mmCIF file with all atom_site columns, C-alpha atoms in Angstrom:
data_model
loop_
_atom_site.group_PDB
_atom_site.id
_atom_site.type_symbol
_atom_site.label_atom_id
_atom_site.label_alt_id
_atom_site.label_comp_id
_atom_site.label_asym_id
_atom_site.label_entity_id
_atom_site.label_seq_id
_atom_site.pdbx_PDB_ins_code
_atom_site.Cartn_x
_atom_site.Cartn_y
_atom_site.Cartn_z
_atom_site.occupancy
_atom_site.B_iso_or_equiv
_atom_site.pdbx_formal_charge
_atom_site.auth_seq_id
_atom_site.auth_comp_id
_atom_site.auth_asym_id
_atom_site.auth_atom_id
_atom_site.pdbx_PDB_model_num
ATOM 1   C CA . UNK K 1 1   ? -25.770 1.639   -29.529 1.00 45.00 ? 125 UNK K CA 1
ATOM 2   C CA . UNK K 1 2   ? -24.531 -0.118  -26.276 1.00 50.00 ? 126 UNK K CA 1
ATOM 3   C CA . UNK K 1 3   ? -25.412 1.733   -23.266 1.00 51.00 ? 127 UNK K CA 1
ATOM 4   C CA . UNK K 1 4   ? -22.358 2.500   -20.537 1.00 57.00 ? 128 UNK K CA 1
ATOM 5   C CA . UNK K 1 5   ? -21.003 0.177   -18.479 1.00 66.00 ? 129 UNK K CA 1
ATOM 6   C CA . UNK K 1 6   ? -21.925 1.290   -14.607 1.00 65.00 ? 130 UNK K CA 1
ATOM 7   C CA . UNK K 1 7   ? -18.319 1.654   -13.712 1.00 67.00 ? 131 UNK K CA 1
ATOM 8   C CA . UNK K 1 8   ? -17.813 3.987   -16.475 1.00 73.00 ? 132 UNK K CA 1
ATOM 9   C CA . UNK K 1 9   ? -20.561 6.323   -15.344 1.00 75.00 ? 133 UNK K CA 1
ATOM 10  C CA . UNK K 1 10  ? -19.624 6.250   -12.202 1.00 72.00 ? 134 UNK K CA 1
ATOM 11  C CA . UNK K 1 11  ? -16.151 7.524   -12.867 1.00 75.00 ? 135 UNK K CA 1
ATOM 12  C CA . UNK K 1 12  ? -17.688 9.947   -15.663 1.00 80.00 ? 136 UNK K CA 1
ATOM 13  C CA . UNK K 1 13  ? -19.829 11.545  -12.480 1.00 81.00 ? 137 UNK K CA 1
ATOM 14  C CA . UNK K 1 14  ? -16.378 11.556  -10.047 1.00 77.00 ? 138 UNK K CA 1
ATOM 15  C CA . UNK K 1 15  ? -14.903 13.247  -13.251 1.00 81.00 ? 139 UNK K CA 1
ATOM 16  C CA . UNK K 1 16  ? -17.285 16.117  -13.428 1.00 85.00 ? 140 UNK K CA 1
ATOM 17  C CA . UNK K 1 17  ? -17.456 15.922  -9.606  1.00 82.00 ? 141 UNK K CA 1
ATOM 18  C CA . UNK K 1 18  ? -13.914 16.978  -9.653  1.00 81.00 ? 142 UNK K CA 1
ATOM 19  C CA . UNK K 1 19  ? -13.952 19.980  -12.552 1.00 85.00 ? 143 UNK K CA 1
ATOM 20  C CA . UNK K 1 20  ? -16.482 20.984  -10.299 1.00 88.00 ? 144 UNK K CA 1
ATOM 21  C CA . UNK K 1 21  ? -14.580 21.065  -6.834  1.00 82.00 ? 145 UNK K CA 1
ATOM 22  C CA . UNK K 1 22  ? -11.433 21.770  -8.019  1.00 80.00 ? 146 UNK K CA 1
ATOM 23  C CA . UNK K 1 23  ? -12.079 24.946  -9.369  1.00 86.00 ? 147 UNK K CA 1
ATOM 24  C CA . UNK K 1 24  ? -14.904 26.225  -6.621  1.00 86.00 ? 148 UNK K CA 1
ATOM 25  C CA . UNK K 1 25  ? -12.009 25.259  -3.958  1.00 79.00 ? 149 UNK K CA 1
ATOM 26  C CA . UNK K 1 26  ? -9.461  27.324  -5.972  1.00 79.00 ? 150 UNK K CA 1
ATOM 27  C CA . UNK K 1 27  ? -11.368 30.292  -6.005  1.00 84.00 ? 151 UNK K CA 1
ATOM 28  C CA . UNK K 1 28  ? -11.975 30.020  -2.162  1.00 81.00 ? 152 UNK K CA 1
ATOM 29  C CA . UNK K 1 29  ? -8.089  29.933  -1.293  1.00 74.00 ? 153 UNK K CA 1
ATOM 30  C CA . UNK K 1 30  ? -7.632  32.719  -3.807  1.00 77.00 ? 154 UNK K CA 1
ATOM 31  C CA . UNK K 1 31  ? -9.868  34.695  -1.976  1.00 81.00 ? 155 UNK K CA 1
ATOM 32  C CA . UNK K 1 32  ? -8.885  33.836  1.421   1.00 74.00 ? 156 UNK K CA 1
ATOM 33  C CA . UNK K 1 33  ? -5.060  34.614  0.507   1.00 71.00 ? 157 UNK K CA 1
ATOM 34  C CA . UNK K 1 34  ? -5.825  37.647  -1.221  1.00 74.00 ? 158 UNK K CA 1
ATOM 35  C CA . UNK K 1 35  ? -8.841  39.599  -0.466  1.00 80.00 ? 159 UNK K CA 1
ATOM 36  C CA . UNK K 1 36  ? -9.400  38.164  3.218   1.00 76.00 ? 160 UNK K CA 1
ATOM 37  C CA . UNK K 1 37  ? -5.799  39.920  4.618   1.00 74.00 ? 161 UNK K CA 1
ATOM 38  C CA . UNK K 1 38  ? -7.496  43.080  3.319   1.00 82.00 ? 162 UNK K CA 1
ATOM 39  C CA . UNK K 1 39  ? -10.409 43.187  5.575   1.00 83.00 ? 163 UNK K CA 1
ATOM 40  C CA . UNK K 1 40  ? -9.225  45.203  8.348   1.00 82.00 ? 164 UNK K CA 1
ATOM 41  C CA . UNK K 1 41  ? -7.913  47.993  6.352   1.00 86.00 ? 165 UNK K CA 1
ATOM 42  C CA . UNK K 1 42  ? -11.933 48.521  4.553   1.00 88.00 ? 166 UNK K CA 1
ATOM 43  C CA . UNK K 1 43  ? -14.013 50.825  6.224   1.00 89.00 ? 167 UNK K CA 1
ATOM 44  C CA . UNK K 1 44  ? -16.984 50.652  4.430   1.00 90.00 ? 168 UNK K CA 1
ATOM 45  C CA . UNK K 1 45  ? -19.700 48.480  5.934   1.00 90.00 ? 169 UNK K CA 1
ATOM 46  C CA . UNK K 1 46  ? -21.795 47.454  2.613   1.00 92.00 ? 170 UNK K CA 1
ATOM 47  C CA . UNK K 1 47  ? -17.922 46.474  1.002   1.00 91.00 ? 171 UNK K CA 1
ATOM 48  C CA . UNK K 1 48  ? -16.510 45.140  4.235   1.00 90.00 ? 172 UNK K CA 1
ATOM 49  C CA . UNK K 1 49  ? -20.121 43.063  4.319   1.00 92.00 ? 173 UNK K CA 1
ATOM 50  C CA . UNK K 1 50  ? -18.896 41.523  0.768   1.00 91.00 ? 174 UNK K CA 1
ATOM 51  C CA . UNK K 1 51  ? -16.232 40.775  1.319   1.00 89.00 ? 175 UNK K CA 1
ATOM 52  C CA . UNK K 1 52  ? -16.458 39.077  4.427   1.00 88.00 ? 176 UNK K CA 1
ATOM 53  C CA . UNK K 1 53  ? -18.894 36.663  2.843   1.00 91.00 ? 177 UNK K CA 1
ATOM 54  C CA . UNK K 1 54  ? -17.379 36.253  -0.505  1.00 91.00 ? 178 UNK K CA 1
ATOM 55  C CA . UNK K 1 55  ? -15.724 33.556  0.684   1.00 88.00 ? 179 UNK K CA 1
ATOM 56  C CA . UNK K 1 56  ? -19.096 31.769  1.193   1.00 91.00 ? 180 UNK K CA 1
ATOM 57  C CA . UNK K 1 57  ? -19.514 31.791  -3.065  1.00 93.00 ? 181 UNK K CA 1
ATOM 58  C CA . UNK K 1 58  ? -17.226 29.222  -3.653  1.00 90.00 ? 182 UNK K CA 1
ATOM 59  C CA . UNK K 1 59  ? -18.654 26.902  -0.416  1.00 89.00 ? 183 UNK K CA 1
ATOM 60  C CA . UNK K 1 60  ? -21.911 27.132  -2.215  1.00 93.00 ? 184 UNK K CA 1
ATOM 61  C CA . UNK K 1 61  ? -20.354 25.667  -5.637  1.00 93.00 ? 185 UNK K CA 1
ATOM 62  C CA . UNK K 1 62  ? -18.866 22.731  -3.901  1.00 88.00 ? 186 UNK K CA 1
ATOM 63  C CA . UNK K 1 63  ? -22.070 22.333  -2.224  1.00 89.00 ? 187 UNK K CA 1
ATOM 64  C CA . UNK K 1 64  ? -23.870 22.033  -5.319  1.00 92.00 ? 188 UNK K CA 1
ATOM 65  C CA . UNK K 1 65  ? -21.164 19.544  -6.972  1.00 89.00 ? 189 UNK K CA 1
ATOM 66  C CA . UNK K 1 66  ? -21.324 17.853  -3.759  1.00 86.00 ? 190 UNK K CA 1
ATOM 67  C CA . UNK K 1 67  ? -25.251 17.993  -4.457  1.00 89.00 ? 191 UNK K CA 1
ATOM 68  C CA . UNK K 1 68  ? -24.641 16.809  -7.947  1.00 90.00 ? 192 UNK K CA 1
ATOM 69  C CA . UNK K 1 69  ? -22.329 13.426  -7.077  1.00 86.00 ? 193 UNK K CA 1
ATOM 70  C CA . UNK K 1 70  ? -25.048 12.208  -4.476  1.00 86.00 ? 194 UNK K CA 1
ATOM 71  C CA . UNK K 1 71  ? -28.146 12.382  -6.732  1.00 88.00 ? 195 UNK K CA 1
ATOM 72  C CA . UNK K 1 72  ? -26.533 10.995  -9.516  1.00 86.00 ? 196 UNK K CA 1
ATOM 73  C CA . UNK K 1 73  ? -24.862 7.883   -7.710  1.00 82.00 ? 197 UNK K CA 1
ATOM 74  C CA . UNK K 1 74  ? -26.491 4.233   -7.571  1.00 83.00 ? 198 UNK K CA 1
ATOM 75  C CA . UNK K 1 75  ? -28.379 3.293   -4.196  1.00 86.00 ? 199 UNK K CA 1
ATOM 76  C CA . UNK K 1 76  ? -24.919 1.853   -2.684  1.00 84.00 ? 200 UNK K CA 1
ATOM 77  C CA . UNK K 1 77  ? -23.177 5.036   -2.975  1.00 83.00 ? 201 UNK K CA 1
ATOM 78  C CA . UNK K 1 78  ? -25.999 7.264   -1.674  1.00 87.00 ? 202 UNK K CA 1
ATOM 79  C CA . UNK K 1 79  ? -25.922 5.186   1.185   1.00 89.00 ? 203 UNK K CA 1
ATOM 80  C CA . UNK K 1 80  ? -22.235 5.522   1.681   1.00 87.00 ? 204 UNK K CA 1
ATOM 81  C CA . UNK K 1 81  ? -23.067 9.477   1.411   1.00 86.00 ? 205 UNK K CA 1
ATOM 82  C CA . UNK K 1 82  ? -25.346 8.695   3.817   1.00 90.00 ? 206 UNK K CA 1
ATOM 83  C CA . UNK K 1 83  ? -23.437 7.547   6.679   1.00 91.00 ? 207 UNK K CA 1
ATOM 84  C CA . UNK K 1 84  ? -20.416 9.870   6.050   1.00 88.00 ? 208 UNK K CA 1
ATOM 85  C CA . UNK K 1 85  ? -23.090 12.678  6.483   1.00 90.00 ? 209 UNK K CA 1
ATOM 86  C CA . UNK K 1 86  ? -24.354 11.257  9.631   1.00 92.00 ? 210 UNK K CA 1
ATOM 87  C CA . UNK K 1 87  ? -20.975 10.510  11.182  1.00 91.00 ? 211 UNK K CA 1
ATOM 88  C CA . UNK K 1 88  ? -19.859 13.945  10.005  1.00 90.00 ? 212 UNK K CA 1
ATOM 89  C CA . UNK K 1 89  ? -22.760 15.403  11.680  1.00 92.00 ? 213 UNK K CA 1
ATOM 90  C CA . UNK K 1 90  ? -22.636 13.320  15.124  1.00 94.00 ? 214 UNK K CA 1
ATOM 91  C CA . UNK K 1 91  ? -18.894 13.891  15.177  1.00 90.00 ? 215 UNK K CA 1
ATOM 92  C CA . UNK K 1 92  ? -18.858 17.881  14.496  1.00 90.00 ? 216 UNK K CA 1
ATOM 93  C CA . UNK K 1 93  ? -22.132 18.272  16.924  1.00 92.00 ? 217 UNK K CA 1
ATOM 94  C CA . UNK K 1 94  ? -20.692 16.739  19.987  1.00 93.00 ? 218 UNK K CA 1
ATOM 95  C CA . UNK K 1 95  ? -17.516 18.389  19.535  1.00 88.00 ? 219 UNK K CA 1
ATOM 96  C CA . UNK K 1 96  ? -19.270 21.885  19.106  1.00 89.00 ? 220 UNK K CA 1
ATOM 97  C CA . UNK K 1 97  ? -21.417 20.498  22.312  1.00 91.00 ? 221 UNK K CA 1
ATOM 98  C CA . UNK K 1 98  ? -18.057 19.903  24.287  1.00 90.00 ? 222 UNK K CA 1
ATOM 99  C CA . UNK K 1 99  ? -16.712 22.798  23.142  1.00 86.00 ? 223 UNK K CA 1
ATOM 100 C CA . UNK K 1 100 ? -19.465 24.807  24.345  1.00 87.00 ? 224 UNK K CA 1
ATOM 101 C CA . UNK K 1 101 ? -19.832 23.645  27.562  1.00 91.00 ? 225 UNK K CA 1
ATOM 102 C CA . UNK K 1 102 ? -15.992 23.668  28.376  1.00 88.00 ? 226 UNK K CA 1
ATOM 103 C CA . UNK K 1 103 ? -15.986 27.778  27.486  1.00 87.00 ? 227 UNK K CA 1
ATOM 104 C CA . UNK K 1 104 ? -19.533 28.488  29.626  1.00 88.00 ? 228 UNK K CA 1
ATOM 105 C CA . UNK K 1 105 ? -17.425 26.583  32.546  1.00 88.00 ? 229 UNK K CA 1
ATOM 106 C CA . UNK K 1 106 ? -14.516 29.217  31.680  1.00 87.00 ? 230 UNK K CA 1
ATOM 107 C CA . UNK K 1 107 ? -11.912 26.746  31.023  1.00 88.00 ? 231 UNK K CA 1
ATOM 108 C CA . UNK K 1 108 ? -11.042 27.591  27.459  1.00 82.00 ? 232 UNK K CA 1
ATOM 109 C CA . UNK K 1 109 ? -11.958 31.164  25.415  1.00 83.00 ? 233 UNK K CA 1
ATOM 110 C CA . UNK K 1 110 ? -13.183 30.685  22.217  1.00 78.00 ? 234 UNK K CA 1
ATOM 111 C CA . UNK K 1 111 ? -14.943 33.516  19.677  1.00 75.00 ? 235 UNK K CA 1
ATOM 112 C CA . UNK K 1 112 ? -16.447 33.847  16.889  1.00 72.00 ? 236 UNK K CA 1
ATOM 113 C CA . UNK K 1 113 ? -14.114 32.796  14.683  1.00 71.00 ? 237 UNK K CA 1
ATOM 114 C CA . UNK K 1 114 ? -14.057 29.328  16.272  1.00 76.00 ? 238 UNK K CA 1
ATOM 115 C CA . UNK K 1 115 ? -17.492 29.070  12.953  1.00 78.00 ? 239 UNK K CA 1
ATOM 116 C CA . UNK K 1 116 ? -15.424 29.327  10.478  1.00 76.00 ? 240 UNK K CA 1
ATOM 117 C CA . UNK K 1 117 ? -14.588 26.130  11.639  1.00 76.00 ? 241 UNK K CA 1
ATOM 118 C CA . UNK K 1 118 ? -17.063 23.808  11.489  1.00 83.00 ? 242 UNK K CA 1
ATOM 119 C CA . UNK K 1 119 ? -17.459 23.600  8.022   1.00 81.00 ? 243 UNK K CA 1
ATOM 120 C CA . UNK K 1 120 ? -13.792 22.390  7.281   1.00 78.00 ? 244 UNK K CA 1
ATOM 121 C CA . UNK K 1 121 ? -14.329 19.876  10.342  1.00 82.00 ? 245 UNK K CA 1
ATOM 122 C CA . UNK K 1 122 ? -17.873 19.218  8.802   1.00 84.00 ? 246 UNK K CA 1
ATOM 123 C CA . UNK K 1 123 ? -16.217 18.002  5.478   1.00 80.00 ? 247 UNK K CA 1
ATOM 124 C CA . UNK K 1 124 ? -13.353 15.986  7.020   1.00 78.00 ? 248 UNK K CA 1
ATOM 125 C CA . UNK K 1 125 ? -15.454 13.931  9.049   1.00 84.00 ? 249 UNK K CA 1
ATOM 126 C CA . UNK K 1 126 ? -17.349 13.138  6.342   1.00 85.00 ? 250 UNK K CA 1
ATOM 127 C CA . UNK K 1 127 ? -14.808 12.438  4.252   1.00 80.00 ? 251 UNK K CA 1
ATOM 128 C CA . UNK K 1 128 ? -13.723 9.922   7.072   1.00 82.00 ? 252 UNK K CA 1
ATOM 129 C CA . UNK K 1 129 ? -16.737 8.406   7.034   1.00 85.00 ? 253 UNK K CA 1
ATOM 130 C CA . UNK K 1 130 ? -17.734 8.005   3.635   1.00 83.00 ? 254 UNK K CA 1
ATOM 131 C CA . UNK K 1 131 ? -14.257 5.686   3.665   1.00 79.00 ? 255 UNK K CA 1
ATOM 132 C CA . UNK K 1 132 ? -14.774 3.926   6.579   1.00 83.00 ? 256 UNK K CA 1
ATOM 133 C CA . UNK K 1 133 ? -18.216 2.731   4.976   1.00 85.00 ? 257 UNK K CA 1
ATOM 134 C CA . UNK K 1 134 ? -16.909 2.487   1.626   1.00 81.00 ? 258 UNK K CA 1
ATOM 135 C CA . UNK K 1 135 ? -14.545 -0.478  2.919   1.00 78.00 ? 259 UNK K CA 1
ATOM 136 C CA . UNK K 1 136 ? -17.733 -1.920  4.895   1.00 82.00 ? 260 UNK K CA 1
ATOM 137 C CA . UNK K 1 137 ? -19.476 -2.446  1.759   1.00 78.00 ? 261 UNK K CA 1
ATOM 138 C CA . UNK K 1 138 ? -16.496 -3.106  -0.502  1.00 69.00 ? 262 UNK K CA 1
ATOM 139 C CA . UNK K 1 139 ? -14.127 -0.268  -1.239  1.00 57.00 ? 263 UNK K CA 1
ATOM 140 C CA . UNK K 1 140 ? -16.645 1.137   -3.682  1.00 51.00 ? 264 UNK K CA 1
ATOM 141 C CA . UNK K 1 141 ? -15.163 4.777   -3.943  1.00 50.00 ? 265 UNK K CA 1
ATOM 142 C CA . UNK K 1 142 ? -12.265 3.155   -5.135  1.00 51.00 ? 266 UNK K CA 1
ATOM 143 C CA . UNK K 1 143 ? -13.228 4.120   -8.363  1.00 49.00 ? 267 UNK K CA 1
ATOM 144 C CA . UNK K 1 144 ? -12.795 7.850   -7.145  1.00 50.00 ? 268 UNK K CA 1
ATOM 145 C CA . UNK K 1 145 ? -8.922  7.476   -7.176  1.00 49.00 ? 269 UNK K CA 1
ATOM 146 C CA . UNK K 1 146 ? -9.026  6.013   -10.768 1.00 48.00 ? 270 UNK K CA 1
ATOM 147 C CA . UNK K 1 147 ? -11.287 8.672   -11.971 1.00 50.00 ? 271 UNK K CA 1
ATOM 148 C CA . UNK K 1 148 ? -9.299  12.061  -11.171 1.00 56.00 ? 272 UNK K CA 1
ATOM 149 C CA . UNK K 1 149 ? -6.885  12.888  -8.030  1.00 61.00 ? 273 UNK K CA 1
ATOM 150 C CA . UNK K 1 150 ? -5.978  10.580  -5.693  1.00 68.00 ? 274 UNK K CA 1
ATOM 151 C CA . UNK K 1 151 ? -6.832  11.136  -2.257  1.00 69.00 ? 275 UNK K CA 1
ATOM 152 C CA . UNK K 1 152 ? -3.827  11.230  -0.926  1.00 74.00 ? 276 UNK K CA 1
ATOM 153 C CA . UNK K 1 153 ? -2.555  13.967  -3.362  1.00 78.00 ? 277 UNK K CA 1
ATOM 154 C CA . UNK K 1 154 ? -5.740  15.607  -2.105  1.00 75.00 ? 278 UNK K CA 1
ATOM 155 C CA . UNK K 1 155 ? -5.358  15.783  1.290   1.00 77.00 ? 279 UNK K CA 1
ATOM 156 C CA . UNK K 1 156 ? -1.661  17.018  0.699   1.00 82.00 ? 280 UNK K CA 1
ATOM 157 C CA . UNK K 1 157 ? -2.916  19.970  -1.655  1.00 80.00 ? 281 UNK K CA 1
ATOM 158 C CA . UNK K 1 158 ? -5.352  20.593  1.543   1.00 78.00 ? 282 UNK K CA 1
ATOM 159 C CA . UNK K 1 159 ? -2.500  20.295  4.067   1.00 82.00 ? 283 UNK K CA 1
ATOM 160 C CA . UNK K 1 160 ? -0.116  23.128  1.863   1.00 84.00 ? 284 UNK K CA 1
ATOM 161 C CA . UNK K 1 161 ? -2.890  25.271  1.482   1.00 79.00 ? 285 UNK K CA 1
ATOM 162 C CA . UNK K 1 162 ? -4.058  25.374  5.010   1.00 79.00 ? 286 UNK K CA 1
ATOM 163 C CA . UNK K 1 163 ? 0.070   26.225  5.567   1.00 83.00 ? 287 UNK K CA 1
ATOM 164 C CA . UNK K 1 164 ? 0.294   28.707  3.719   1.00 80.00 ? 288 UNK K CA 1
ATOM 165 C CA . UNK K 1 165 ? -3.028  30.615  4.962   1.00 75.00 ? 289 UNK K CA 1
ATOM 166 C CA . UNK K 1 166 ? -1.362  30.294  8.712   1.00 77.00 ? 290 UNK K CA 1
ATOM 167 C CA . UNK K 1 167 ? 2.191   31.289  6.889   1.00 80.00 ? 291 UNK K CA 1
ATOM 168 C CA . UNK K 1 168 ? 0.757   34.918  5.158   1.00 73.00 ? 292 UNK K CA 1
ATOM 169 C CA . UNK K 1 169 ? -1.833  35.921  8.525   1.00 71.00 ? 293 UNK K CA 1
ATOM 170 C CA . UNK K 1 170 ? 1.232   34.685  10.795  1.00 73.00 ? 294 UNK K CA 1
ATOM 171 C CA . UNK K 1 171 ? 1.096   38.209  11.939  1.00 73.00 ? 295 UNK K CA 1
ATOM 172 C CA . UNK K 1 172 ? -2.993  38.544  11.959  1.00 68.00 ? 296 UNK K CA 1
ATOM 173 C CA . UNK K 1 173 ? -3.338  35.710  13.843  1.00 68.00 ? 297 UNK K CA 1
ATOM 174 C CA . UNK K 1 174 ? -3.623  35.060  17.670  1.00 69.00 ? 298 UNK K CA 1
ATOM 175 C CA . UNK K 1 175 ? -1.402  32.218  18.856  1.00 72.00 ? 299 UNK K CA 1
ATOM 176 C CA . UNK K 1 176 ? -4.400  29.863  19.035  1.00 65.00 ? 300 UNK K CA 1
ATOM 177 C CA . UNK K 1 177 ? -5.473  29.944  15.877  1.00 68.00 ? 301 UNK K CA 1
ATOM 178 C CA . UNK K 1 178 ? -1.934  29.834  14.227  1.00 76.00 ? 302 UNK K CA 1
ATOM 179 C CA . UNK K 1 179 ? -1.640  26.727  16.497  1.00 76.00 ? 303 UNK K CA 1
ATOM 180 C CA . UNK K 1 180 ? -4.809  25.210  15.311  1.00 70.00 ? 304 UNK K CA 1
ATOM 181 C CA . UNK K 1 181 ? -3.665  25.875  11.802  1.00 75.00 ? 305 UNK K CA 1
ATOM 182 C CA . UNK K 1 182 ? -0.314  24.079  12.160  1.00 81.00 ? 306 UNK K CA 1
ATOM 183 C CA . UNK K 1 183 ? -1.704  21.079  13.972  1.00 79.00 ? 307 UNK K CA 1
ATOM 184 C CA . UNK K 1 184 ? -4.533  20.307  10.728  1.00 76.00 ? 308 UNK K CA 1
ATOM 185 C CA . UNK K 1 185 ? -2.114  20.989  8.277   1.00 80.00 ? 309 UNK K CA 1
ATOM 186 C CA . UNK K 1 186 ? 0.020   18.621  10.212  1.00 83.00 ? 310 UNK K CA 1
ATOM 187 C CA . UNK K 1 187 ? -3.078  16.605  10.756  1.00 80.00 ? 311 UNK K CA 1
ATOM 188 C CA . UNK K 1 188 ? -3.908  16.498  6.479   1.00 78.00 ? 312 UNK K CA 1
ATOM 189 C CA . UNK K 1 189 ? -0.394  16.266  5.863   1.00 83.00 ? 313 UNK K CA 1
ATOM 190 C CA . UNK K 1 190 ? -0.203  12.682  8.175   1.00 84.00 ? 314 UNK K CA 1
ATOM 191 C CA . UNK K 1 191 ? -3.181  11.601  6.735   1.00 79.00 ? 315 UNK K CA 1
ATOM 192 C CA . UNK K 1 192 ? -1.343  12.317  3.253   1.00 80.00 ? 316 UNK K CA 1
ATOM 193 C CA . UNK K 1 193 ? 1.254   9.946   3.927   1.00 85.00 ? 317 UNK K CA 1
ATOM 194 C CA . UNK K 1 194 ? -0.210  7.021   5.279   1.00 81.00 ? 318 UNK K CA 1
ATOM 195 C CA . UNK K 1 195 ? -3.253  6.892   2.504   1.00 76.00 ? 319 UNK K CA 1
ATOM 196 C CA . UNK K 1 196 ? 0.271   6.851   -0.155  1.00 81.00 ? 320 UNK K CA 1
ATOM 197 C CA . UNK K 1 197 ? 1.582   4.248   1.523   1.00 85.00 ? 321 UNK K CA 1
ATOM 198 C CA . UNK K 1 198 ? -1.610  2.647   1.562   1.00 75.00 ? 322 UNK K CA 1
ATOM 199 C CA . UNK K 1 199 ? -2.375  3.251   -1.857  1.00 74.00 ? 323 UNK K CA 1
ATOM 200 C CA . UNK K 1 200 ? 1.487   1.956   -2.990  1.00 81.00 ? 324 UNK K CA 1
ATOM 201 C CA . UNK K 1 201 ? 0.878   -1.420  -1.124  1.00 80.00 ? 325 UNK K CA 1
ATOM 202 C CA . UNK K 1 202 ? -2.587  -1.950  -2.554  1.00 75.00 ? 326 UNK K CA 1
ATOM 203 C CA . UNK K 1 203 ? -1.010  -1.174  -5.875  1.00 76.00 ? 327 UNK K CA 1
ATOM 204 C CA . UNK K 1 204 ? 2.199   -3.881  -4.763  1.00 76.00 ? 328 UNK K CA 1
ATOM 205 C CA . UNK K 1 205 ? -0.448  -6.336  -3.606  1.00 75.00 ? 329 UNK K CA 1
ATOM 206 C CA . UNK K 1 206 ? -2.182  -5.945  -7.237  1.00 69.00 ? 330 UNK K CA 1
ATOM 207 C CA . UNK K 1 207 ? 0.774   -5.919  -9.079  1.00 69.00 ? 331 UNK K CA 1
ATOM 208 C CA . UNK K 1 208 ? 2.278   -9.177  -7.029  1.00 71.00 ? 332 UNK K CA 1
ATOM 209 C CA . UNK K 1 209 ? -1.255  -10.749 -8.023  1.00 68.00 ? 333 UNK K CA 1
ATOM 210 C CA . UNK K 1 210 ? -1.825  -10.261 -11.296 1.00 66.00 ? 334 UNK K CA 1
ATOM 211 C CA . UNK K 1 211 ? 2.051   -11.563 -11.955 1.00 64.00 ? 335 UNK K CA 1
#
């Protein structure tokens, strides 16, 4: 029996990667649409507890496909994990670091809610990086957009969903946070459009090639 070819497996582990993610990211906007809106109006503290951290359930499961991808990529890609993780952390550390020292000088109020955050930020930065070392060493998660949903389609689901979340709490919302919300969904929607036009000319470029 012939074994796999490597580019196979490597789209077979984006595949699961994907019924993984897809699903654990589903069930996080599902419960931030429709359970988190309820919080205020639950009295209990054990049930408000719950549900304040439910959404953290679904983090966990992308986490652990996240997990999954990295141990069971070649040497190349765990080093392109690598250095998405490491920008991703240097990026979302000094900004926390700026951040902090601008509100102990008193020239901007943030709270607590200002966590919930990081994590998004965490995950964009690293997808940033991840790319920007993928094209250093050869465009090798490439093989991501041939293997389930293009990037660009991602980052646009991303974009809509963060809209709608600042469309329903519109009311629960200060005007700083509604603001922040607009300007990343603006942000992810941006980044939507010029990774399709990227993607259509790489496709044009192929297509003018191979005829």
């Amino acid at each position: 029996m012939k074994s796999e070819s490597p580019l196979r497996q490597v789209r077979q582990l984006h595949q699961r990667y994907q019924r993984e993610f897809w699903p654990a990211m589903a069930a996080y906007v599902a419960i931030m649409l429709l359970l988190w809106p309820l919080l205020p109006q639950v009295h209990n503290a054990l049930l408000k507890l719950i549900m304040a951290l439910l959404p953290v359930m679904p983090v966990l499961l992308v986490v652990r496909a996240m997990v999954r991808l990295v141990l069971g990529s070649d040497e190349l890609e765990q080093r392109i994990h690598l250095i998405g993780l490491a920008v991703a952390a240097t990026a979302v550390s000094t900004l926390s670091l700026a951040g902090g020292f601008l509100a102990a000088a008193g020239i901007i109020r943030l709270d607590g809610t200002i966590l919930i955050w990081v994590w998004p930020t965490l995950v964009v930065m690293y997808a940033v990086g991840r790319g920007w070392a993928s094209r250093r060493y050869g465009g090798a998660s490439d093989v991501m957009c041939d293997s389930g949903l293009a990037l660009h389609w991602q980052l646009l689901f991303a974009a809509l969903v963060i809209a709608a979340v600042a469309g329903l709490g519109r009311h629960q919302l200060s005007d700083y946070q509604f603001g922040m919300l607009c300007g990343v969904s603006g942000a992810l929607g941006l980044g939507a459009l010029l990774r399709a036009i990227q993607h259509w000319r790489k496709r044009q470029r192929g297509e003018h090639e191979a005829s």
